[in-house]
PDB file of C-alpha atoms and ligand atoms in Angstrom:
ATOM      1  CA  MET A   1       0.127  -0.067   0.422  1.00  0.00           C
ATOM      2  CA  GLY A   2       1.288   3.042  -0.565  1.00  0.00           C
ATOM      3  CA  SER A   3       1.619   5.017   2.646  1.00  0.00           C
ATOM      4  CA  SER A   4       3.611   2.262   4.595  1.00  0.00           C
ATOM      5  CA  GLY A   5       7.386   2.941   5.217  1.00  0.00           C
ATOM      6  CA  ALA A   6       7.569  -0.478   4.132  1.00  0.00           C
ATOM      7  CA  SER A   7       6.688   0.424   0.706  1.00  0.00           C
ATOM      8  CA  VAL A   8       9.423   3.051   0.391  1.00  0.00           C
ATOM      9  CA  GLU A   9      12.565   1.807  -1.863  1.00  0.00           C
ATOM     10  CA  ALA A  10      15.322   3.546  -2.207  1.00  0.00           C
ATOM     11  CA  VAL A  11      18.184   2.600  -5.327  1.00  0.00           C
ATOM     12  CA  PHE A  12      21.707   4.213  -5.004  1.00  0.00           C
ATOM     13  CA  PHE A  13      23.390   4.895  -8.556  1.00  0.00           C
ATOM     14  CA  GLY A  14      26.816   6.305  -7.240  1.00  0.00           C
ATOM     15  CA  THR A  15      27.959   9.740  -6.795  1.00  0.00           C
ATOM     16  CA  THR A  16      24.312  11.301  -5.300  1.00  0.00           C
ATOM     17  CA  THR A  17      21.840   9.523  -7.853  1.00  0.00           C
ATOM     18  CA  VAL A  18      19.412   8.614  -5.985  1.00  0.00           C
ATOM     19  CA  TYR A  19      15.407   7.090  -6.559  1.00  0.00           C
ATOM     20  CA  LEU A  20      12.737   6.786  -4.559  1.00  0.00           C
ATOM     21  CA  SER A  21       9.658   4.876  -5.251  1.00  0.00           C
ATOM     22  CA  ASP A  22       6.865   3.793  -3.064  1.00  0.00           C
ATOM     23  CA  GLY A  23       5.203   1.740  -5.786  1.00  0.00           C
ATOM     24  CA  THR A  24       3.139   4.600  -7.194  1.00  0.00           C
ATOM     25  CA  SER A  25       5.143   7.401  -7.680  1.00  0.00           C
ATOM     26  CA  GLY A  26       9.001   7.830  -8.359  1.00  0.00           C
ATOM     27  CA  ILE A  27      11.357  10.631  -7.460  1.00  0.00           C
ATOM     28  CA  LEU A  28      14.733  10.366  -9.094  1.00  0.00           C
ATOM     29  CA  ILE A  29      17.368  13.094  -7.555  1.00  0.00           C
ATOM     30  CA  ASP A  30      20.263  14.589 -10.231  1.00  0.00           C
ATOM     31  CA  GLY A  31      20.225  11.207 -12.749  1.00  0.00           C
ATOM     32  CA  PHE A  32      24.158  11.259 -13.417  1.00  0.00           C
ATOM     33  CA  LEU A  33      25.129   7.915 -15.074  1.00  0.00           C
ATOM     34  CA  SER A  34      26.681   8.797 -18.141  1.00  0.00           C
ATOM     35  CA  ARG A  35      30.220   9.304 -15.550  1.00  0.00           C
ATOM     36  CA  PRO A  36      32.813  10.032 -18.420  1.00  0.00           C
ATOM     37  CA  SER A  37      36.845   9.540 -17.792  1.00  0.00           C
ATOM     38  CA  LEU A  38      38.932  11.703 -15.889  1.00  0.00           C
ATOM     39  CA  LEU A  39      40.964  12.327 -19.089  1.00  0.00           C
ATOM     40  CA  ARG A  40      37.674  13.245 -21.694  1.00  0.00           C
ATOM     41  CA  VAL A  41      36.332  15.863 -18.317  1.00  0.00           C
ATOM     42  CA  ALA A  42      39.926  17.203 -18.000  1.00  0.00           C
ATOM     43  CA  PHE A  43      40.871  17.981 -21.811  1.00  0.00           C
ATOM     44  CA  GLY A  44      38.084  17.254 -23.737  1.00  0.00           C
ATOM     45  CA  ARG A  45      34.548  17.902 -23.935  1.00  0.00           C
ATOM     46  CA  ILE A  46      31.542  15.892 -22.236  1.00  0.00           C
ATOM     47  CA  ALA A  47      28.117  14.619 -23.185  1.00  0.00           C
ATOM     48  CA  PRO A  48      25.234  12.571 -21.955  1.00  0.00           C
ATOM     49  CA  ASP A  49      26.048   8.453 -22.874  1.00  0.00           C
ATOM     50  CA  LEU A  50      22.971   6.946 -23.712  1.00  0.00           C
ATOM     51  CA  ALA A  51      24.285   3.793 -23.857  1.00  0.00           C
ATOM     52  CA  ARG A  52      25.614   4.034 -20.070  1.00  0.00           C
ATOM     53  CA  ILE A  53      22.480   5.884 -19.072  1.00  0.00           C
ATOM     54  CA  THR A  54      19.722   3.218 -20.783  1.00  0.00           C
ATOM     55  CA  GLY A  55      22.397   0.405 -19.118  1.00  0.00           C
ATOM     56  CA  ALA A  56      21.961   1.648 -15.721  1.00  0.00           C
ATOM     57  CA  LEU A  57      18.216   2.224 -15.445  1.00  0.00           C
ATOM     58  CA  ALA A  58      17.720  -1.288 -17.028  1.00  0.00           C
ATOM     59  CA  ARG A  59      19.481  -2.709 -13.939  1.00  0.00           C
ATOM     60  CA  VAL A  60      16.683  -2.504 -11.894  1.00  0.00           C
ATOM     61  CA  GLY A  61      13.597  -2.304 -14.604  1.00  0.00           C
ATOM     62  CA  LEU A  62      13.380   1.080 -13.836  1.00  0.00           C
ATOM     63  CA  THR A  63      10.827   3.084 -16.386  1.00  0.00           C
ATOM     64  CA  ARG A  64       9.184   5.848 -15.585  1.00  0.00           C
ATOM     65  CA  ILE A  65       9.063   8.573 -12.627  1.00  0.00           C
ATOM     66  CA  ASP A  66       7.389  11.325 -12.048  1.00  0.00           C
ATOM     67  CA  ALA A  67       9.649  13.813 -10.740  1.00  0.00           C
ATOM     68  CA  LEU A  68      13.709  14.293 -11.115  1.00  0.00           C
ATOM     69  CA  PHE A  69      15.047  16.887  -8.356  1.00  0.00           C
ATOM     70  CA  VAL A  70      18.714  18.379  -9.567  1.00  0.00           C
ATOM     71  CA  ALA A  71      20.824  19.582  -6.513  1.00  0.00           C
ATOM     72  CA  HIS A  72      23.003  21.616  -8.829  1.00  0.00           C
ATOM     73  CA  SER A  73      24.277  22.241 -12.235  1.00  0.00           C
ATOM     74  CA  HIS A  74      27.486  20.741 -12.349  1.00  0.00           C
ATOM     75  CA  TYR A  75      27.996  18.350 -14.803  1.00  0.00           C
ATOM     76  CA  ASP A  76      28.453  15.319 -12.493  1.00  0.00           C
ATOM     77  CA  HIS A  77      24.733  16.013 -11.234  1.00  0.00           C
ATOM     78  CA  VAL A  78      22.866  17.791 -14.208  1.00  0.00           C
ATOM     79  CA  MET A  79      24.336  16.596 -17.092  1.00  0.00           C
ATOM     80  CA  ASP A  80      22.276  13.355 -18.047  1.00  0.00           C
ATOM     81  CA  ALA A  81      19.056  14.826 -16.246  1.00  0.00           C
ATOM     82  CA  PRO A  82      17.011  16.004 -19.195  1.00  0.00           C
ATOM     83  CA  GLU A  83      17.967  12.439 -21.194  1.00  0.00           C
ATOM     84  CA  VAL A  84      16.673  10.676 -18.314  1.00  0.00           C
ATOM     85  CA  VAL A  85      13.368  12.466 -18.333  1.00  0.00           C
ATOM     86  CA  LYS A  86      12.797  11.749 -21.811  1.00  0.00           C
ATOM     87  CA  LEU A  87      13.806   8.258 -21.335  1.00  0.00           C
ATOM     88  CA  LEU A  88      11.365   8.009 -18.280  1.00  0.00           C
ATOM     89  CA  GLY A  89       9.244  10.760 -18.417  1.00  0.00           C
ATOM     90  CA  GLY A  90       8.197  13.133 -15.203  1.00  0.00           C
ATOM     91  CA  ARG A  91       9.193  16.485 -14.690  1.00  0.00           C
ATOM     92  CA  LEU A  92      13.082  18.519 -14.282  1.00  0.00           C
ATOM     93  CA  PHE A  93      13.116  20.548 -11.374  1.00  0.00           C
ATOM     94  CA  GLY A  94      16.263  22.785 -10.505  1.00  0.00           C
ATOM     95  CA  SER A  95      17.672  25.933 -10.893  1.00  0.00           C
ATOM     96  CA  GLU A  96      17.589  27.931 -14.103  1.00  0.00           C
ATOM     97  CA  SER A  97      20.807  26.854 -14.794  1.00  0.00           C
ATOM     98  CA  THR A  98      19.533  23.372 -14.349  1.00  0.00           C
ATOM     99  CA  LEU A  99      16.491  24.526 -16.800  1.00  0.00           C
ATOM    100  CA  ASN A 100      19.336  25.855 -19.565  1.00  0.00           C
ATOM    101  CA  VAL A 101      20.346  22.411 -19.187  1.00  0.00           C
ATOM    102  CA  GLY A 102      17.130  21.206 -20.145  1.00  0.00           C
ATOM    103  CA  ARG A 103      16.699  23.606 -22.753  1.00  0.00           C
ATOM    104  CA  GLY A 104      20.033  22.882 -24.226  1.00  0.00           C
ATOM    105  CA  ALA A 105      18.788  19.482 -24.400  1.00  0.00           C
ATOM    106  CA  GLY A 106      14.957  20.334 -26.073  1.00  0.00           C
ATOM    107  CA  LEU A 107      13.085  19.539 -23.590  1.00  0.00           C
ATOM    108  CA  GLY A 108      10.430  22.176 -23.100  1.00  0.00           C
ATOM    109  CA  GLU A 109       9.530  24.335 -20.719  1.00  0.00           C
ATOM    110  CA  GLN A 110       5.525  22.398 -19.456  1.00  0.00           C
ATOM    111  CA  SER A 111       8.454  19.754 -18.800  1.00  0.00           C
ATOM    112  CA  MET A 112      10.749  22.016 -16.149  1.00  0.00           C
ATOM    113  CA  THR A 113      10.019  23.864 -13.106  1.00  0.00           C
ATOM    114  CA  ARG A 114      12.444  26.267 -11.747  1.00  0.00           C
ATOM    115  CA  ILE A 115      12.575  25.634  -8.113  1.00  0.00           C
ATOM    116  CA  ALA A 116      13.487  28.148  -4.959  1.00  0.00           C
ATOM    117  CA  ASP A 117      14.777  27.596  -1.479  1.00  0.00           C
ATOM    118  CA  GLY A 118      11.448  26.645   0.631  1.00  0.00           C
ATOM    119  CA  ASP A 119       9.293  25.226  -2.108  1.00  0.00           C
ATOM    120  CA  GLU A 120       7.369  22.287  -1.351  1.00  0.00           C
ATOM    121  CA  TYR A 121       5.977  20.133  -3.980  1.00  0.00           C
ATOM    122  CA  ARG A 122       3.818  17.282  -4.245  1.00  0.00           C
ATOM    123  CA  VAL A 123       5.055  14.136  -5.658  1.00  0.00           C
ATOM    124  CA  GLY A 124       2.190  11.129  -5.172  1.00  0.00           C
ATOM    125  CA  ALA A 125       2.370  10.925  -1.704  1.00  0.00           C
ATOM    126  CA  PHE A 126       5.863  12.225  -1.112  1.00  0.00           C
ATOM    127  CA  THR A 127       5.762  16.142  -0.119  1.00  0.00           C
ATOM    128  CA  VAL A 128       9.793  17.269  -1.676  1.00  0.00           C
ATOM    129  CA  ARG A 129      11.172  20.394   0.042  1.00  0.00           C
ATOM    130  CA  VAL A 130      14.136  22.657  -1.317  1.00  0.00           C
ATOM    131  CA  LEU A 131      16.579  23.564   0.769  1.00  0.00           C
ATOM    132  CA  ALA A 132      19.434  26.107  -0.377  1.00  0.00           C
ATOM    133  CA  GLY A 133      22.617  25.714   0.640  1.00  0.00           C
ATOM    134  CA  ASP A 134      26.193  26.267  -0.353  1.00  0.00           C
ATOM    135  CA  HIS A 135      28.873  23.904  -2.855  1.00  0.00           C
ATOM    136  CA  SER A 136      31.556  21.741  -0.770  1.00  0.00           C
ATOM    137  CA  PRO A 137      34.723  24.108  -0.061  1.00  0.00           C
ATOM    138  CA  GLY A 138      36.629  24.275  -3.587  1.00  0.00           C
ATOM    139  CA  ASN A 139      34.037  24.639  -5.877  1.00  0.00           C
ATOM    140  CA  ARG A 140      35.722  24.339  -9.125  1.00  0.00           C
ATOM    141  CA  PHE A 141      33.068  25.662 -11.426  1.00  0.00           C
ATOM    142  CA  PRO A 142      31.597  28.323  -9.759  1.00  0.00           C
ATOM    143  CA  GLY A 143      28.138  30.884 -11.337  1.00  0.00           C
ATOM    144  CA  VAL A 144      25.030  30.392 -13.284  1.00  0.00           C
ATOM    145  CA  ILE A 145      24.722  29.041 -16.867  1.00  0.00           C
ATOM    146  CA  GLU A 146      23.108  31.810 -18.722  1.00  0.00           C
ATOM    147  CA  GLU A 147      21.900  29.813 -21.723  1.00  0.00           C
ATOM    148  CA  PRO A 148      21.098  27.029 -23.255  1.00  0.00           C
ATOM    149  CA  LEU A 149      23.902  24.533 -22.677  1.00  0.00           C
ATOM    150  CA  VAL A 150      24.336  21.868 -25.917  1.00  0.00           C
ATOM    151  CA  PRO A 151      26.522  19.379 -25.290  1.00  0.00           C
ATOM    152  CA  PRO A 152      29.051  18.105 -26.030  1.00  0.00           C
ATOM    153  CA  VAL A 153      30.764  20.794 -23.822  1.00  0.00           C
ATOM    154  CA  ARG A 154      34.176  21.364 -21.768  1.00  0.00           C
ATOM    155  CA  ALA A 155      32.672  20.538 -17.665  1.00  0.00           C
ATOM    156  CA  SER A 156      33.856  23.941 -17.326  1.00  0.00           C
ATOM    157  CA  ARG A 157      30.583  25.038 -18.565  1.00  0.00           C
ATOM    158  CA  TYR A 158      28.723  23.088 -16.185  1.00  0.00           C
ATOM    159  CA  ARG A 159      28.491  26.038 -13.583  1.00  0.00           C
ATOM    160  CA  ASP A 160      26.439  25.007 -10.080  1.00  0.00           C
ATOM    161  CA  GLY A 161      24.002  27.647 -10.009  1.00  0.00           C
ATOM    162  CA  GLY A 162      23.173  27.803  -6.609  1.00  0.00           C
ATOM    163  CA  CYS A 163      23.134  24.098  -4.785  1.00  0.00           C
ATOM    164  CA  PHE A 164      20.261  22.616  -3.038  1.00  0.00           C
ATOM    165  CA  SER A 165      19.106  20.185  -0.472  1.00  0.00           C
ATOM    166  CA  PHE A 166      16.111  18.214  -0.595  1.00  0.00           C
ATOM    167  CA  LEU A 167      13.673  17.086   2.638  1.00  0.00           C
ATOM    168  CA  ILE A 168      11.512  14.077   1.224  1.00  0.00           C
ATOM    169  CA  THR A 169       8.854  13.106   3.591  1.00  0.00           C
ATOM    170  CA  HIS A 170       6.396  10.703   2.874  1.00  0.00           C
ATOM    171  CA  PRO A 171       3.426   8.849   5.181  1.00  0.00           C
ATOM    172  CA  GLY A 172       6.001   6.089   5.527  1.00  0.00           C
ATOM    173  CA  GLY A 173       9.105   8.244   7.121  1.00  0.00           C
ATOM    174  CA  SER A 174      11.106  11.132   5.827  1.00  0.00           C
ATOM    175  CA  LEU A 175      14.711  11.633   4.368  1.00  0.00           C
ATOM    176  CA  LEU A 176      17.260  14.396   4.049  1.00  0.00           C
ATOM    177  CA  ILE A 177      19.716  14.209   0.886  1.00  0.00           C
ATOM    178  CA  HIS A 178      22.168  16.370   1.212  1.00  0.00           C
ATOM    179  CA  PRO A 179      24.099  16.287  -1.935  1.00  0.00           C
ATOM    180  CA  SER A 180      27.032  18.875  -1.442  1.00  0.00           C
ATOM    181  CA  ALA A 181      29.345  18.644   1.795  1.00  0.00           C
ATOM    182  CA  ASN A 182      29.054  22.113   3.065  1.00  0.00           C
ATOM    183  CA  TYR A 183      26.870  23.900   6.177  1.00  0.00           C
ATOM    184  CA  VAL A 184      24.650  26.879   6.726  1.00  0.00           C
ATOM    185  CA  PRO A 185      25.208  27.234  10.373  1.00  0.00           C
ATOM    186  CA  HIS A 186      21.770  26.085  12.003  1.00  0.00           C
ATOM    187  CA  ARG A 187      19.818  25.844   8.830  1.00  0.00           C
ATOM    188  CA  PHE A 188      18.701  22.616   9.674  1.00  0.00           C
ATOM    189  CA  ASP A 189      18.282  22.829  13.099  1.00  0.00           C
ATOM    190  CA  GLY A 190      14.689  20.738  14.474  1.00  0.00           C
ATOM    191  CA  LEU A 191      14.832  19.340  10.969  1.00  0.00           C
ATOM    192  CA  ASP A 192      14.164  15.691  12.129  1.00  0.00           C
ATOM    193  CA  VAL A 193      14.828  13.041   9.807  1.00  0.00           C
ATOM    194  CA  ASP A 194      14.727   8.986   9.913  1.00  0.00           C
ATOM    195  CA  VAL A 195      17.227   8.694   7.008  1.00  0.00           C
ATOM    196  CA  LEU A 196      20.005  11.580   6.152  1.00  0.00           C
ATOM    197  CA  TYR A 197      21.998  10.816   2.518  1.00  0.00           C
ATOM    198  CA  LEU A 198      24.706  12.761   3.347  1.00  0.00           C
ATOM    199  CA  ALA A 199      27.417  13.821   1.134  1.00  0.00           C
ATOM    200  CA  ILE A 200      31.110  13.166   1.935  1.00  0.00           C
ATOM    201  CA  GLY A 201      32.555  14.625  -1.053  1.00  0.00           C
ATOM    202  CA  ALA A 202      36.121  15.999  -0.544  1.00  0.00           C
ATOM    203  CA  LEU A 203      35.101  16.198   3.372  1.00  0.00           C
ATOM    204  CA  GLY A 204      38.035  13.710   3.876  1.00  0.00           C
ATOM    205  CA  VAL A 205      40.575  16.872   2.779  1.00  0.00           C
ATOM    206  CA  GLN A 206      38.417  19.236   5.022  1.00  0.00           C
ATOM    207  CA  PRO A 207      40.385  20.542   8.404  1.00  0.00           C
ATOM    208  CA  GLN A 208      38.962  18.874  11.412  1.00  0.00           C
ATOM    209  CA  GLN A 209      37.151  21.760  12.882  1.00  0.00           C
ATOM    210  CA  PHE A 210      35.131  21.799   9.176  1.00  0.00           C
ATOM    211  CA  GLN A 211      34.306  18.059   9.646  1.00  0.00           C
ATOM    212  CA  SER A 212      33.215  18.694  13.208  1.00  0.00           C
ATOM    213  CA  ASP A 213      30.838  21.589  12.321  1.00  0.00           C
ATOM    214  CA  TYR A 214      29.578  19.630   9.379  1.00  0.00           C
ATOM    215  CA  TRP A 215      28.340  16.893  11.758  1.00  0.00           C
ATOM    216  CA  ARG A 216      27.013  19.114  14.253  1.00  0.00           C
ATOM    217  CA  HIS A 217      24.898  21.409  11.987  1.00  0.00           C
ATOM    218  CA  VAL A 218      23.452  18.749   9.277  1.00  0.00           C
ATOM    219  CA  VAL A 219      23.920  15.656  11.467  1.00  0.00           C
ATOM    220  CA  ASP A 220      23.086  16.669  15.304  1.00  0.00           C
ATOM    221  CA  ALA A 221      20.726  18.966  13.307  1.00  0.00           C
ATOM    222  CA  THR A 222      18.575  16.254  11.614  1.00  0.00           C
ATOM    223  CA  ARG A 223      19.030  14.073  14.144  1.00  0.00           C
ATOM    224  CA  PRO A 224      18.751  10.594  11.105  1.00  0.00           C
ATOM    225  CA  GLY A 225      18.372   7.309  12.879  1.00  0.00           C
ATOM    226  CA  LEU A 226      20.548   5.975   9.628  1.00  0.00           C
ATOM    227  CA  ILE A 227      22.991   8.188   7.400  1.00  0.00           C
ATOM    228  CA  VAL A 228      23.156   6.671   4.178  1.00  0.00           C
ATOM    229  CA  PRO A 229      26.992   8.627   2.766  1.00  0.00           C
ATOM    230  CA  ILE A 230      26.920   9.371  -0.571  1.00  0.00           C
ATOM    231  CA  HIS A 231      29.532  11.028  -3.698  1.00  0.00           C
ATOM    232  CA  TRP A 232      32.404   9.204  -2.317  1.00  0.00           C
ATOM    233  CA  ASP A 233      32.622   7.304  -5.103  1.00  0.00           C
ATOM    234  CA  ASP A 234      34.836   7.278  -8.363  1.00  0.00           C
ATOM    235  CA  PHE A 235      32.504   8.810 -11.065  1.00  0.00           C
ATOM    236  CA  PHE A 236      35.152   8.795 -13.102  1.00  0.00           C
ATOM    237  CA  ILE A 237      34.792   4.889 -14.206  1.00  0.00           C
ATOM    238  CA  SER A 238      31.304   3.522 -15.785  1.00  0.00           C
ATOM    239  CA  LEU A 239      29.323   2.119 -13.019  1.00  0.00           C
ATOM    240  CA  ASP A 240      29.058  -1.431 -14.304  1.00  0.00           C
ATOM    241  CA  ARG A 241      32.894  -1.613 -12.707  1.00  0.00           C
ATOM    242  CA  GLY A 242      30.960  -1.164  -9.126  1.00  0.00           C
ATOM    243  CA  LEU A 243      32.130   1.540  -7.061  1.00  0.00           C
ATOM    244  CA  ARG A 244      35.686   2.625  -5.382  1.00  0.00           C
ATOM    245  CA  PRO A 245      36.006   5.298  -3.339  1.00  0.00           C
ATOM    246  CA  LEU A 246      37.936   8.625  -5.438  1.00  0.00           C
ATOM    247  CA  PRO A 247      41.312   8.618  -5.477  1.00  0.00           C
ATOM    248  CA  ARG A 248      43.977  10.273  -3.458  1.00  0.00           C
ATOM    249  CA  LEU A 249      44.881  13.115  -5.951  1.00  0.00           C
ATOM    250  CA  PHE A 250      40.749  13.653  -5.267  1.00  0.00           C
ATOM    251  CA  ASP A 251      39.646  13.143  -1.656  1.00  0.00           C
ATOM    252  CA  ARG A 252      40.297  11.063   1.305  1.00  0.00           C
ATOM    253  CA  VAL A 253      37.752   9.293   1.283  1.00  0.00           C
ATOM    254  CA  ALA A 254      39.341   7.184   4.213  1.00  0.00           C
ATOM    255  CA  VAL A 255      39.641  10.207   6.092  1.00  0.00           C
ATOM    256  CA  ALA A 256      36.305  10.944   5.714  1.00  0.00           C
ATOM    257  CA  ARG A 257      34.887   6.719   6.763  1.00  0.00           C
ATOM    258  CA  ALA A 258      36.760   7.011   9.201  1.00  0.00           C
ATOM    259  CA  PHE A 259      35.617  10.178  11.131  1.00  0.00           C
ATOM    260  CA  LEU A 260      32.172   8.735  10.016  1.00  0.00           C
ATOM    261  CA  ASP A 261      32.832   5.598  12.128  1.00  0.00           C
ATOM    262  CA  ARG A 262      33.861   7.361  15.311  1.00  0.00           C
ATOM    263  CA  ARG A 263      31.140   9.433  15.158  1.00  0.00           C
ATOM    264  CA  SER A 264      28.480   6.739  14.485  1.00  0.00           C
ATOM    265  CA  ARG A 265      30.204   4.921  17.575  1.00  0.00           C
ATOM    266  CA  GLU A 266      30.049   8.139  20.070  1.00  0.00           C
ATOM    267  CA  SER A 267      26.184   9.040  18.661  1.00  0.00           C
ATOM    268  CA  GLY A 268      25.058   5.637  18.044  1.00  0.00           C
ATOM    269  CA  ILE A 269      23.462   7.148  14.790  1.00  0.00           C
ATOM    270  CA  ALA A 270      24.328   4.096  12.233  1.00  0.00           C
ATOM    271  CA  VAL A 271      26.201   4.612   8.724  1.00  0.00           C
ATOM    272  CA  ARG A 272      25.708   2.602   5.786  1.00  0.00           C
ATOM    273  CA  PHE A 273      27.372   2.978   2.704  1.00  0.00           C
ATOM    274  CA  PRO A 274      25.250   2.124  -0.014  1.00  0.00           C
ATOM    275  CA  GLU A 275      25.441  -0.346  -2.802  1.00  0.00           C
ATOM    276  CA  PRO A 276      24.710   0.732  -6.311  1.00  0.00           C
ATOM    277  CA  PHE A 277      21.678  -1.040  -7.627  1.00  0.00           C
ATOM    278  CA  GLU A 278      20.787  -2.738  -4.417  1.00  0.00           C
ATOM    279  CA  VAL A 279      17.317  -1.663  -3.434  1.00  0.00           C
ATOM    280  CA  VAL A 280      16.918  -0.908  -0.187  1.00  0.00           C
ATOM    281  CA  ARG A 281      14.097  -0.200   2.635  1.00  0.00           C
ATOM    282  CA  PRO A 282      15.131   2.785   3.939  1.00  0.00           C
ATOM    283  CA  PHE A 283      12.472   3.311   6.485  1.00  0.00           C
ATOM    284  CA  VAL A 284      12.437  -0.771   7.854  1.00  0.00           C
ATOM    285  CA  ARG A 285      15.178  -1.494  10.557  1.00  0.00           C
TER     286      ARG A 285
HETATM  287 ZN1  LIG B   1      29.929  20.450  -7.654  1.00  0.00          ZN
END
């Protein structure tokens, strides 16, 4: 039945791409599945890879969605989103920069909604609240995408366009998807959730004070029963090859992991690293 916690399923597709469904309605976050190589990202031009996109969706038999919410418009969040909407239907929700990626891919205005801090959207029995925030430290491509973006383009053309987290509530439970490892002090205070999808990208290279403040203003503030770390995998390799941590050149995932382990022991909050394509019931424990 659509309203019970046991009916809500989640699938992780690497980076911050998370699918949620209650059997009636489906929501996708970001939908980044192409994962072009580092060589191409650094020196070439990038574009959605339809074979990888359809291959990843087929792995879990995902054939339709109602809504796709984009956290920000860097390529590792937004690039594939319009193609996923073309394949699965549903509406693209994002910043004006994200909508310009949609326009460049040929999506019509009737398929897109520009979102802003505090907005709430109903998607079947789900409610999605939009919470603006800050990008993780070291934002390489700040700014906005000012006109329709037609790939292939350099990765640097994907400017962040503003960053969002998503509070998703359902009669069966609540979860916060927090896709960029930064915090606005006290922004999430009182926002109790059952499950926290917590970005840890670049957290391992931040000072200990930052890590500690991040925990305080994101985890302590939302008091989750479970943390699911996201944005820790090496997204320069295809999902077919499984997930492995970002190499040390970019991040210290082992440091972030040790930090989470320690805080998990101290707080009693469970941390569970997700497996790609695995269907889990986040509200059942
Ligand atoms: Zn980013």
